[in-house]
Tab-separated table of N, CA and C in Angstrom:
chain	number	residue	atom	x	y	z
A	107	MET	N	27.872	-19.822	56.113
A	107	MET	CA	27.266	-21.028	55.291
A	107	MET	C	26.192	-19.783	54.723
A	108	ALA	N	25.841	-18.828	54.348
A	108	ALA	CA	24.893	-17.808	54.100
A	108	ALA	C	25.434	-17.021	52.868
A	109	ILE	N	26.882	-16.606	53.032
A	109	ILE	CA	27.191	-15.819	52.366
A	109	ILE	C	27.883	-16.910	51.226
A	110	PHE	N	28.015	-18.100	51.389
A	110	PHE	CA	28.682	-19.126	50.145
A	110	PHE	C	27.508	-18.861	49.421
A	111	PHE	N	25.989	-19.420	50.472
A	111	PHE	CA	24.792	-19.757	49.364
A	111	PHE	C	24.161	-18.472	48.330
A	112	VAL	N	24.870	-17.630	49.046
A	112	VAL	CA	24.630	-16.180	48.151
A	112	VAL	C	25.435	-16.262	47.097
A	113	TRP	N	26.365	-15.702	47.300
A	113	TRP	CA	27.897	-16.099	46.156
A	113	TRP	C	26.867	-17.114	45.271
A	114	ARG	N	26.589	-18.120	45.181
A	114	ARG	CA	26.500	-19.352	44.636
A	114	ARG	C	25.463	-18.545	43.483
A	115	SER	N	24.290	-18.250	44.689
A	115	SER	CA	23.260	-18.094	43.760
A	115	SER	C	23.227	-16.983	42.308
A	116	GLN	N	24.740	-16.193	42.937
A	116	GLN	CA	24.740	-15.413	41.660
A	116	GLN	C	24.699	-16.268	40.282
A	117	PRO	N	23.996	-14.967	39.290
A	117	PRO	CA	23.985	-15.510	37.522
A	117	PRO	C	25.238	-15.720	37.216
A	118	ALA	N	25.712	-16.574	36.324
A	118	ALA	CA	26.952	-17.150	35.693
A	118	ALA	C	26.639	-15.630	34.276
A	119	PRO	N	27.445	-15.472	33.744
A	119	PRO	CA	27.792	-15.029	32.230
A	119	PRO	C	27.535	-16.114	31.158
A	120	GLU	N	26.853	-16.526	30.379
A	120	GLU	CA	26.665	-17.131	29.436
A	120	GLU	C	26.983	-16.265	28.302
A	121	PRO	N	27.949	-17.254	26.885
A	121	PRO	CA	27.988	-16.854	25.821
A	121	PRO	C	26.684	-16.706	25.315
A	122	LEU	N	26.314	-15.592	23.971
A	122	LEU	CA	24.944	-15.741	22.709
A	122	LEU	C	25.331	-16.942	22.146
A	123	PRO	N	24.015	-17.565	21.763
A	123	PRO	CA	24.161	-18.542	20.704
A	123	PRO	C	24.820	-17.558	19.121
A	124	ALA	N	25.229	-17.977	19.073
A	124	ALA	CA	25.260	-17.082	17.161
A	124	ALA	C	23.906	-17.186	16.239
A	125	SER	N	24.016	-15.509	15.883
A	125	SER	CA	23.137	-15.249	14.997
A	125	SER	C	23.123	-16.223	14.120
A	126	ALA	N	21.856	-16.306	13.280
A	126	ALA	CA	21.708	-16.619	12.236
A	126	ALA	C	21.333	-15.699	11.294
A	127	PRO	N	21.736	-15.363	10.092
A	127	PRO	CA	22.236	-14.291	9.031
A	127	PRO	C	20.396	-14.317	8.414
A	128	MET	N	20.574	-12.574	8.412
A	128	MET	CA	19.500	-12.512	8.444
A	128	MET	C	19.162	-12.703	6.541
A	129	SER	N	18.028	-13.197	6.370
A	129	SER	CA	17.592	-13.191	4.670
A	129	SER	C	16.687	-11.401	4.373
A	130	PRO	N	17.360	-11.854	3.331
A	130	PRO	CA	16.885	-10.066	2.560
A	130	PRO	C	15.135	-9.901	2.199
A	131	LEU	N	14.687	-8.536	2.538
A	131	LEU	CA	13.534	-8.366	3.119
A	131	LEU	C	12.863	-8.523	1.607
A	132	THR	N	12.284	-9.691	1.534
A	132	THR	CA	11.006	-9.641	0.007
A	132	THR	C	9.818	-8.969	0.165
A	133	PRO	N	9.430	-8.250	-0.812
A	133	PRO	CA	7.995	-7.644	-0.351
A	133	PRO	C	7.219	-9.032	-0.100
A	134	THR	N	5.959	-7.842	0.508
A	134	THR	CA	4.505	-8.710	0.853
A	134	THR	C	3.735	-9.396	-0.232
A	135	PRO	N	3.053	-10.174	0.228
A	135	PRO	CA	1.866	-10.545	-1.492
A	135	PRO	C	1.158	-9.825	-1.301
A	136	SER	N	0.907	-9.130	-0.904
A	136	SER	CA	-0.228	-7.641	-0.614
A	136	SER	C	0.602	-6.728	-1.847
A	137	SER	N	1.802	-6.643	-1.322
A	137	SER	CA	2.185	-5.230	-2.200
A	137	SER	C	2.655	-5.806	-3.642
A	138	ALA	N	2.907	-7.483	-3.736
A	138	ALA	CA	4.044	-7.663	-5.226
A	138	ALA	C	2.558	-7.553	-5.843
A	139	THR	N	1.175	-7.993	-5.283
A	139	THR	CA	0.013	-7.955	-6.089
A	139	THR	C	-0.590	-6.753	-6.798
A	140	ALA	N	-0.436	-5.771	-6.025
A	140	ALA	CA	-0.792	-4.460	-6.032
A	140	ALA	C	-0.815	-3.443	-7.455
A	141	LYS	N	-1.919	-3.330	-7.998
A	141	LYS	CA	-1.880	-2.339	-9.741
A	141	LYS	C	-2.838	-1.341	-9.370
A	142	VAL	N	-2.323	-0.417	-10.552
A	142	VAL	CA	-2.952	0.768	-10.593
A	142	VAL	C	-3.456	0.682	-12.435
A	143	THR	N	-3.865	1.486	-12.562
A	143	THR	CA	-5.239	1.479	-13.631
A	143	THR	C	-4.616	2.762	-14.192
A	144	VAL	N	-4.480	3.038	-15.596
A	144	VAL	CA	-4.068	4.144	-16.187
A	144	VAL	C	-4.718	4.236	-17.437
A	145	HIS	N	-5.149	5.024	-18.175
A	145	HIS	CA	-5.522	5.321	-19.699
A	145	HIS	C	-4.318	6.244	-19.862
A	146	VAL	N	-3.813	5.248	-21.290
A	146	VAL	CA	-2.682	6.220	-21.710
A	146	VAL	C	-3.937	6.338	-23.325
A	147	ALA	N	-3.422	7.725	-23.588
A	147	ALA	CA	-3.936	8.405	-24.692
A	147	ALA	C	-3.445	9.016	-26.000
A	148	GLY	N	-3.628	9.584	-26.764
A	148	GLY	CA	-2.749	10.150	-27.411
A	148	GLY	C	-2.200	9.949	-28.091
A	149	LYS	N	-1.425	10.168	-29.202
A	149	LYS	CA	-0.283	9.838	-30.074
A	149	LYS	C	0.730	8.087	-29.740
A	150	ILE	N	-0.264	6.950	-30.036
A	150	ILE	CA	0.271	6.041	-29.276
A	150	ILE	C	-0.354	5.267	-29.850
A	151	ARG	N	0.155	3.378	-29.893
A	151	ARG	CA	0.320	2.806	-30.730
A	151	ARG	C	-1.432	2.024	-30.877
A	152	LYS	N	-1.270	1.897	-29.961
A	152	LYS	CA	-2.385	0.812	-28.796
A	152	LYS	C	-2.858	2.067	-27.637
A	153	PRO	N	-4.013	3.108	-27.587
A	153	PRO	CA	-4.118	3.466	-26.731
A	153	PRO	C	-5.385	2.887	-26.213
A	154	GLY	N	-5.718	2.888	-24.628
A	154	GLY	CA	-6.511	2.593	-24.031
A	154	GLY	C	-6.574	2.320	-22.107
A	155	VAL	N	-7.056	1.332	-21.765
A	155	VAL	CA	-6.559	0.780	-20.296
A	155	VAL	C	-6.007	0.033	-19.804
A	156	TYR	N	-4.829	0.307	-19.406
A	156	TYR	CA	-3.657	-0.790	-19.047
A	156	TYR	C	-4.235	-0.687	-17.131
A	157	ARG	N	-3.616	-2.070	-16.775
A	157	ARG	CA	-2.959	-2.460	-15.856
A	157	ARG	C	-2.200	-2.564	-15.098
A	158	LEU	N	-1.044	-1.848	-14.422
A	158	LEU	CA	0.404	-1.725	-14.346
A	158	LEU	C	0.869	-1.933	-13.339
A	159	PRO	N	2.037	-2.661	-12.172
A	159	PRO	CA	2.099	-2.584	-10.834
A	159	PRO	C	2.492	-1.552	-9.839
A	160	ALA	N	1.814	-1.281	-9.410
A	160	ALA	CA	1.936	-0.117	-8.079
A	160	ALA	C	3.796	0.106	-7.931
A	161	GLY	N	3.727	1.725	-8.499
A	161	GLY	CA	4.668	1.999	-8.510
A	161	GLY	C	5.568	1.951	-10.193
A	162	ALA	N	4.539	1.454	-10.711
A	162	ALA	CA	4.833	1.920	-12.342
A	162	ALA	C	5.356	3.370	-12.529
A	163	ARG	N	5.948	3.497	-13.522
A	163	ARG	CA	6.274	4.942	-13.958
A	163	ARG	C	5.655	5.169	-15.033
A	164	VAL	N	5.533	6.293	-16.181
A	164	VAL	CA	4.694	6.728	-17.338
A	164	VAL	C	5.663	6.215	-18.684
A	165	THR	N	6.808	6.035	-18.052
A	165	THR	CA	7.706	5.138	-19.417
A	165	THR	C	7.129	3.634	-19.385
A	166	ASP	N	6.563	2.922	-18.407
A	166	ASP	CA	5.805	1.320	-18.426
A	166	ASP	C	4.456	1.394	-19.030
A	167	ALA	N	3.554	2.835	-18.970
A	167	ALA	CA	2.603	3.177	-19.136
A	167	ALA	C	2.268	2.800	-21.050
A	168	VAL	N	3.454	3.842	-21.202
A	168	VAL	CA	4.044	3.933	-22.942
A	168	VAL	C	4.188	2.897	-23.266
A	169	ALA	N	4.952	2.038	-22.797
A	169	ALA	CA	5.804	0.665	-23.807
A	169	ALA	C	5.055	0.087	-23.190
A	170	ALA	N	3.175	-0.093	-22.318
A	170	ALA	CA	2.518	-1.463	-22.438
A	170	ALA	C	1.444	-0.928	-23.224
A	171	ALA	N	1.308	0.240	-23.840
A	171	ALA	CA	0.781	1.185	-25.041
A	171	ALA	C	1.045	0.450	-26.364
A	172	GLY	N	2.469	-0.106	-26.306
A	172	GLY	CA	2.612	-0.536	-27.900
A	172	GLY	C	3.599	1.041	-27.705
A	173	GLY	N	4.048	1.822	-27.451
A	173	GLY	CA	5.323	3.124	-27.959
A	173	GLY	C	4.020	3.961	-27.959
A	174	VAL	N	5.256	5.272	-28.842
A	174	VAL	CA	4.419	6.189	-29.029
A	174	VAL	C	4.509	5.952	-30.502
A	175	SER	N	3.369	6.515	-31.428
A	175	SER	CA	3.331	6.787	-32.842
A	175	SER	C	4.393	7.429	-33.388
A	176	ARG	N	4.643	6.949	-34.652
A	176	ARG	CA	6.103	7.517	-35.596
A	176	ARG	C	5.381	9.105	-35.956
A	177	GLY	N	6.668	9.804	-35.563
A	177	GLY	CA	7.080	11.406	-35.237
A	177	GLY	C	6.589	12.169	-34.043
A	178	ALA	N	5.591	10.839	-33.057
A	178	ALA	CA	5.296	11.495	-31.682
A	178	ALA	C	6.290	12.165	-30.814
A	179	SER	N	6.109	12.855	-29.896
A	179	SER	CA	7.088	13.428	-29.322
A	179	SER	C	7.006	12.792	-27.768
A	180	THR	N	7.713	12.602	-26.278
A	180	THR	CA	7.126	12.581	-25.447
A	180	THR	C	8.013	13.714	-24.477
A	181	ASP	N	8.225	15.345	-25.217
A	181	ASP	CA	8.790	16.155	-24.603
A	181	ASP	C	8.185	16.405	-23.526
A	182	SER	N	6.306	16.650	-23.384
A	182	SER	CA	5.879	16.970	-22.835
A	182	SER	C	5.508	15.782	-21.161
A	183	LEU	N	6.208	14.592	-21.410
A	183	LEU	CA	6.028	13.747	-20.065
A	183	LEU	C	6.903	13.741	-19.407
A	184	ASN	N	6.865	13.517	-18.133
A	184	ASN	CA	8.059	13.581	-17.291
A	184	ASN	C	7.940	11.737	-17.360
A	185	LEU	N	8.980	10.983	-17.786
A	185	LEU	CA	8.791	9.586	-18.484
A	185	LEU	C	9.064	8.936	-17.092
A	186	ALA	N	9.501	9.474	-16.072
A	186	ALA	CA	10.268	8.901	-15.092
A	186	ALA	C	9.300	8.898	-13.657
A	187	ARG	N	8.418	9.568	-13.975
A	187	ARG	CA	6.999	9.842	-13.274
A	187	ARG	C	6.414	8.403	-12.609
A	188	ARG	N	5.850	8.820	-10.990
A	188	ARG	CA	5.121	7.294	-10.816
A	188	ARG	C	4.447	7.693	-11.354
A	189	VAL	N	3.111	6.589	-11.924
A	189	VAL	CA	1.721	6.552	-12.060
A	189	VAL	C	1.108	6.645	-10.700
A	190	ILE	N	-0.153	6.944	-11.252
A	190	ILE	CA	-1.332	7.324	-10.247
A	190	ILE	C	-2.557	6.665	-10.703
A	191	ASP	N	-3.186	5.539	-9.807
A	191	ASP	CA	-4.268	5.344	-9.958
A	191	ASP	C	-5.380	6.147	-10.829
A	192	GLY	N	-6.035	5.552	-11.841
A	192	GLY	CA	-7.025	6.614	-12.810
A	192	GLY	C	-6.507	7.772	-13.238
A	193	GLU	N	-5.473	7.465	-13.232
A	193	GLU	CA	-4.676	9.091	-14.400
A	193	GLU	C	-4.838	8.777	-15.677
A	194	GLN	N	-5.030	9.575	-16.558
A	194	GLN	CA	-4.795	9.544	-18.006
A	194	GLN	C	-3.646	10.385	-18.219
A	195	ILE	N	-2.524	9.377	-19.431
A	195	ILE	CA	-1.662	9.883	-19.946
A	195	ILE	C	-1.839	10.401	-21.421
A	196	VAL	N	-1.805	11.372	-21.580
A	196	VAL	CA	-1.866	11.873	-23.316
A	196	VAL	C	-0.482	12.078	-23.330
A	197	VAL	N	-0.217	11.445	-24.646
A	197	VAL	CA	1.067	11.432	-25.213
A	197	VAL	C	1.137	11.957	-26.681
A	198	GLY	N	2.031	13.235	-26.700
A	198	GLY	CA	2.202	13.794	-27.849
A	198	GLY	C	1.382	15.345	-27.667
A	199	ALA	N	1.056	15.469	-26.427
A	199	ALA	CA	0.015	16.876	-26.655
A	199	ALA	C	1.078	17.974	-25.812
A	200	PRO	N	0.927	19.136	-26.963
A	200	PRO	CA	1.777	19.786	-26.591
A	200	PRO	C	2.036	20.402	-24.779
A	201	SER	N	2.795	20.806	-24.497
A	201	SER	CA	2.786	21.095	-22.819
A	201	SER	C	1.546	22.068	-22.308
A	202	GLY	N	1.304	21.296	-21.275
A	202	GLY	CA	0.071	22.094	-20.488
A	202	GLY	C	-0.975	21.793	-21.487
A	203	GLN	N	-0.927	21.163	-22.466
A	203	GLN	CA	-2.790	21.587	-23.482
A	203	GLN	C	-2.955	19.749	-23.769
A	204	ALA	N	-3.968	19.175	-24.065
A	204	ALA	CA	-3.984	18.337	-24.261
A	204	ALA	C	-5.033	17.954	-25.747
A	205	LEU	N	-4.618	16.907	-26.455
A	205	LEU	CA	-4.757	16.620	-27.465
A	205	LEU	C	-6.341	16.486	-28.071
A	206	PRO	N	-6.973	17.175	-29.179
A	206	PRO	CA	-8.769	17.059	-29.045
A	206	PRO	C	-9.279	15.952	-28.449
A	207	GLY	N	-10.502	16.108	-28.011
A	207	GLY	CA	-11.108	14.899	-27.554
A	207	GLY	C	-10.696	14.166	-26.424
A	208	TYR	N	-9.604	14.906	-25.742
A	208	TYR	CA	-9.292	14.529	-23.926
A	208	TYR	C	-8.346	15.665	-23.987
A	209	PRO	N	-8.714	15.411	-22.255
A	209	PRO	CA	-8.700	16.192	-21.197
A	209	PRO	C	-7.353	16.380	-21.096
A	210	ALA	N	-7.087	17.606	-20.167
A	210	ALA	CA	-5.316	17.084	-19.775
A	210	ALA	C	-5.425	16.745	-18.867
A	211	ALA	N	-4.152	15.738	-18.910
A	211	ALA	CA	-3.683	14.749	-17.575
A	211	ALA	C	-3.216	15.714	-16.452
A	212	ASP	N	-3.764	15.715	-16.023
A	212	ASP	CA	-3.433	16.426	-14.481
A	212	ASP	C	-3.228	15.119	-13.263
A	213	PRO	N	-1.988	14.960	-12.799
A	213	PRO	CA	-2.063	13.511	-11.768
A	213	PRO	C	-2.719	14.510	-10.299
A	214	ALA	N	-2.180	15.926	-10.038
A	214	ALA	CA	-2.812	17.028	-8.627
A	214	ALA	C	-3.688	16.632	-8.820
A	215	ALA	N	-5.121	16.644	-10.315
A	215	ALA	CA	-6.210	16.340	-10.172
A	215	ALA	C	-6.671	14.990	-10.029
A	216	ALA	N	-6.133	13.730	-10.022
A	216	ALA	CA	-6.630	12.425	-9.811
A	216	ALA	C	-6.875	12.448	-8.483
A	217	VAL	N	-7.861	11.419	-8.111
A	217	VAL	CA	-8.296	10.666	-7.136
A	217	VAL	C	-7.877	9.675	-6.233
A	218	LEU	N	-7.387	9.679	-5.453
A	218	LEU	CA	-6.121	8.744	-4.779
A	218	LEU	C	-6.913	7.653	-3.776
A	219	ASP	N	-7.093	6.652	-4.151
A	219	ASP	CA	-7.001	5.687	-3.540
A	219	ASP	C	-6.275	5.413	-2.531
A	220	LEU	N	-7.285	5.478	-1.010
A	220	LEU	CA	-6.365	5.535	0.421
A	220	LEU	C	-6.138	4.278	0.670
A	221	ASN	N	-6.426	2.697	-0.203
A	221	ASN	CA	-5.664	1.690	0.318
A	221	ASN	C	-4.847	1.299	-0.311
A	222	SER	N	-4.412	1.858	-1.697
A	222	SER	CA	-3.406	1.613	-2.318
A	222	SER	C	-2.158	2.378	-3.091
A	223	ALA	N	-2.904	3.344	-2.635
A	223	ALA	CA	-1.675	4.785	-2.856
A	223	ALA	C	-0.535	4.374	-2.317
A	224	THR	N	0.977	4.768	-2.612
A	224	THR	CA	2.065	4.800	-1.808
A	224	THR	C	2.365	6.171	-1.019
A	225	PRO	N	3.382	6.077	-0.120
A	225	PRO	CA	3.201	6.981	0.824
A	225	PRO	C	4.228	8.544	-0.301
A	226	ASP	N	4.251	7.453	-1.408
A	226	ASP	CA	4.550	8.947	-2.424
A	226	ASP	C	3.876	9.918	-3.345
A	227	GLN	N	2.386	8.350	-3.785
A	227	GLN	CA	1.531	9.758	-3.934
A	227	GLN	C	0.765	10.060	-3.111
A	228	LEU	N	0.374	9.830	-1.671
A	228	LEU	CA	-0.233	10.629	-1.120
A	228	LEU	C	0.847	12.104	-0.689
A	229	GLU	N	1.960	11.866	-0.474
A	229	GLU	CA	2.752	13.565	-0.629
A	229	GLU	C	1.710	14.619	-1.525
A	230	GLN	N	1.316	13.739	-2.875
A	230	GLN	CA	0.867	14.828	-3.951
A	230	GLN	C	-0.657	15.717	-3.100
A	231	LEU	N	-0.872	15.221	-2.391
A	231	LEU	CA	-2.262	15.464	-1.465
A	231	LEU	C	-1.971	17.316	-1.288
A	232	PRO	N	-3.055	17.743	-1.350
A	232	PRO	CA	-2.225	19.447	-0.355
A	232	PRO	C	-1.875	19.096	0.702
A	233	GLY	N	-0.974	19.492	1.641
A	233	GLY	CA	-0.811	19.545	3.036
A	233	GLY	C	-0.419	18.523	3.450
A	234	VAL	N	-0.306	17.347	2.429
A	234	VAL	CA	0.940	16.340	3.077
A	234	VAL	C	1.869	16.382	2.454
A	235	GLY	N	2.586	16.232	3.804
A	235	GLY	CA	4.202	16.112	3.710
A	235	GLY	C	4.689	14.041	3.779
A	236	GLU	N	6.112	14.149	4.027
A	236	GLU	CA	6.614	13.019	3.988
A	236	GLU	C	6.113	12.388	5.536
A	237	VAL	N	5.948	13.113	6.214
A	237	VAL	CA	6.078	12.581	7.985
A	237	VAL	C	3.882	11.812	8.022
A	238	LEU	N	2.594	12.804	7.152
A	238	LEU	CA	2.117	12.431	6.683
A	238	LEU	C	1.432	11.333	6.129
A	239	ALA	N	2.297	11.368	5.599
A	239	ALA	CA	1.917	10.421	4.226
A	239	ALA	C	3.204	9.106	5.414
A	240	ALA	N	3.248	8.645	6.187
A	240	ALA	CA	4.015	7.948	6.476
A	240	ALA	C	2.507	7.146	7.273
A	241	ARG	N	2.104	8.213	8.166
A	241	ARG	CA	1.471	8.242	9.128
A	241	ARG	C	0.271	7.274	8.150
A	242	ILE	N	-0.456	8.005	7.772
A	242	ILE	CA	-1.468	7.483	6.855
A	242	ILE	C	-1.141	6.267	6.741
A	243	ALA	N	0.147	5.277	5.534
A	243	ALA	CA	0.253	3.924	5.936
A	243	ALA	C	0.268	4.040	6.800
A	244	GLU	N	1.268	3.593	8.029
A	244	GLU	CA	1.082	3.297	9.222
A	244	GLU	C	-0.305	2.959	9.224
A	245	PHE	N	-1.218	4.380	9.218
A	245	PHE	CA	-3.127	3.579	10.110
A	245	PHE	C	-3.263	2.955	8.984
A	246	ARG	N	-3.427	2.375	7.690
A	246	ARG	CA	-3.798	1.746	6.609
A	246	ARG	C	-3.566	0.334	6.869
A	247	THR	N	-2.243	0.481	7.439
A	247	THR	CA	-1.296	-0.931	7.422
A	247	THR	C	-1.879	-1.568	9.041
A	248	SER	N	-2.181	-0.554	9.771
A	248	SER	CA	-2.052	-1.018	11.524
A	248	SER	C	-4.245	-1.463	11.047
A	249	ARG	N	-4.546	-0.816	10.712
A	249	ARG	CA	-6.006	-1.035	10.366
A	249	ARG	C	-6.704	-2.124	9.359
A	250	GLY	N	-5.484	-2.562	8.692
A	250	GLY	CA	-6.454	-3.465	7.778
A	250	GLY	C	-6.746	-2.749	6.767
A	251	GLY	N	-6.552	-1.258	6.568
A	251	GLY	CA	-7.046	-0.187	5.349
A	251	GLY	C	-8.489	0.626	5.870
A	252	PHE	N	-8.570	1.140	4.869
A	252	PHE	CA	-9.810	2.105	5.075
A	252	PHE	C	-10.929	1.728	4.789
A	253	THR	N	-12.088	2.021	5.423
A	253	THR	CA	-12.970	1.372	5.190
A	253	THR	C	-14.153	3.031	4.651
A	254	THR	N	-14.000	4.027	4.898
A	254	THR	CA	-14.495	5.325	4.652
A	254	THR	C	-13.281	6.572	4.444
A	255	VAL	N	-13.539	7.145	3.849
A	255	VAL	CA	-12.494	8.644	3.992
A	255	VAL	C	-12.621	8.961	5.214
A	256	GLU	N	-14.060	8.863	6.222
A	256	GLU	CA	-13.445	9.651	6.861
A	256	GLU	C	-12.682	9.529	8.087
A	257	GLN	N	-12.252	7.824	7.799
A	257	GLN	CA	-11.308	7.764	9.271
A	257	GLN	C	-9.990	8.521	8.601
A	258	LEU	N	-9.886	9.290	7.292
A	258	LEU	CA	-8.808	9.771	7.715
A	258	LEU	C	-8.373	11.410	8.753
A	259	ARG	N	-10.009	10.942	9.778
A	259	ARG	CA	-9.880	12.350	10.814
A	259	ARG	C	-9.350	11.871	12.135
A	260	GLU	N	-9.147	9.994	11.992
A	260	GLU	CA	-8.287	9.537	13.413
A	260	GLU	C	-6.633	9.327	12.543
A	261	VAL	N	-6.286	9.866	12.176
A	261	VAL	CA	-4.989	9.640	11.563
A	261	VAL	C	-4.221	11.041	11.942
A	262	SER	N	-3.130	10.656	13.067
A	262	SER	CA	-2.647	12.103	13.691
A	262	SER	C	-2.380	13.215	12.448
A	263	GLY	N	-2.410	14.315	12.950
A	263	GLY	CA	-2.286	15.509	12.345
A	263	GLY	C	-3.228	16.110	10.887
A	264	ILE	N	-4.282	15.010	10.739
A	264	ILE	CA	-5.009	15.836	10.366
A	264	ILE	C	-6.764	16.109	11.208
A	265	GLY	N	-6.421	17.520	11.002
A	265	GLY	CA	-7.571	18.517	11.319
A	265	GLY	C	-8.636	18.359	10.653
A	266	PRO	N	-9.182	19.293	11.244
A	266	PRO	CA	-11.020	19.082	9.999
A	266	PRO	C	-10.478	20.338	9.115
A	267	ARG	N	-10.168	20.883	9.234
A	267	ARG	CA	-9.758	22.074	7.632
A	267	ARG	C	-8.704	21.469	6.756
A	268	LYS	N	-7.288	20.127	7.184
A	268	LYS	CA	-6.509	19.776	6.018
A	268	LYS	C	-7.362	18.482	5.432
A	269	PHE	N	-8.329	18.140	6.864
A	269	PHE	CA	-9.679	16.750	6.165
A	269	PHE	C	-10.305	17.325	4.892
A	270	GLU	N	-10.985	18.307	4.785
A	270	GLU	CA	-11.812	19.092	3.838
A	270	GLU	C	-11.373	19.549	2.648
A	271	GLU	N	-10.227	19.551	2.933
A	271	GLU	CA	-9.039	19.825	1.644
A	271	GLU	C	-8.525	18.577	0.819
A	272	ILE	N	-8.500	17.479	1.765
A	272	ILE	CA	-7.643	16.224	1.494
A	272	ILE	C	-9.184	15.670	1.164
A	273	LYS	N	-10.444	15.804	1.476
A	273	LYS	CA	-11.259	14.511	1.109
A	273	LYS	C	-11.792	14.272	-0.297
A	274	PRO	N	-12.141	15.630	-1.054
A	274	PRO	CA	-12.581	15.169	-2.508
A	274	PRO	C	-11.736	14.521	-3.247
A	275	LYS	N	-10.009	14.795	-2.970
A	275	LYS	CA	-8.945	13.998	-3.684
A	275	LYS	C	-8.919	12.710	-3.355
A	276	VAL	N	-9.585	11.832	-2.834
A	276	VAL	CA	-9.506	10.723	-2.068
A	276	VAL	C	-10.510	9.305	-2.002
A	277	ARG	N	-10.236	8.451	-2.393
A	277	ARG	CA	-11.176	8.162	-2.140
A	277	ARG	C	-10.707	5.902	-1.477
A	278	VAL	N	-12.041	5.378	-1.723
A	278	VAL	CA	-11.807	3.805	-0.714
A	278	VAL	C	-11.957	2.994	-1.831
């Protein structure tokens, strides 16, 4: 009798319910509304400061400023490069030089906002590669954003020396 009850108490396999098809990923509201601010200057129709969606390219900034002036060249610009918040884009300057009255546009010298920079932008920081940029972004997501630059010290892979290199190039 005991053997019968032990045999009956064993679980019986049951088929799994049919899975529902997965919906495509959609951007989160915060990423869909993220903006960067750039200054477009030089030989451009409407120079000025423009707010563009995060992930915008130099070509988007030039288009937002009304396009290049007649006879101006964009040869010195990488039109496919993503813009960085706070950057100045100078149109028509000879390669490596700025137009009179405008400092040279150097994306490496731009100060990144830790709470809005993309992993691609974070990789432009000294000593930050793909893995460390992903860790910074993950830290930001898990903590609801950075409140101070000093919180970078809490990210795995950022020691005192690397923090001192990065510190002047970031803000909150």
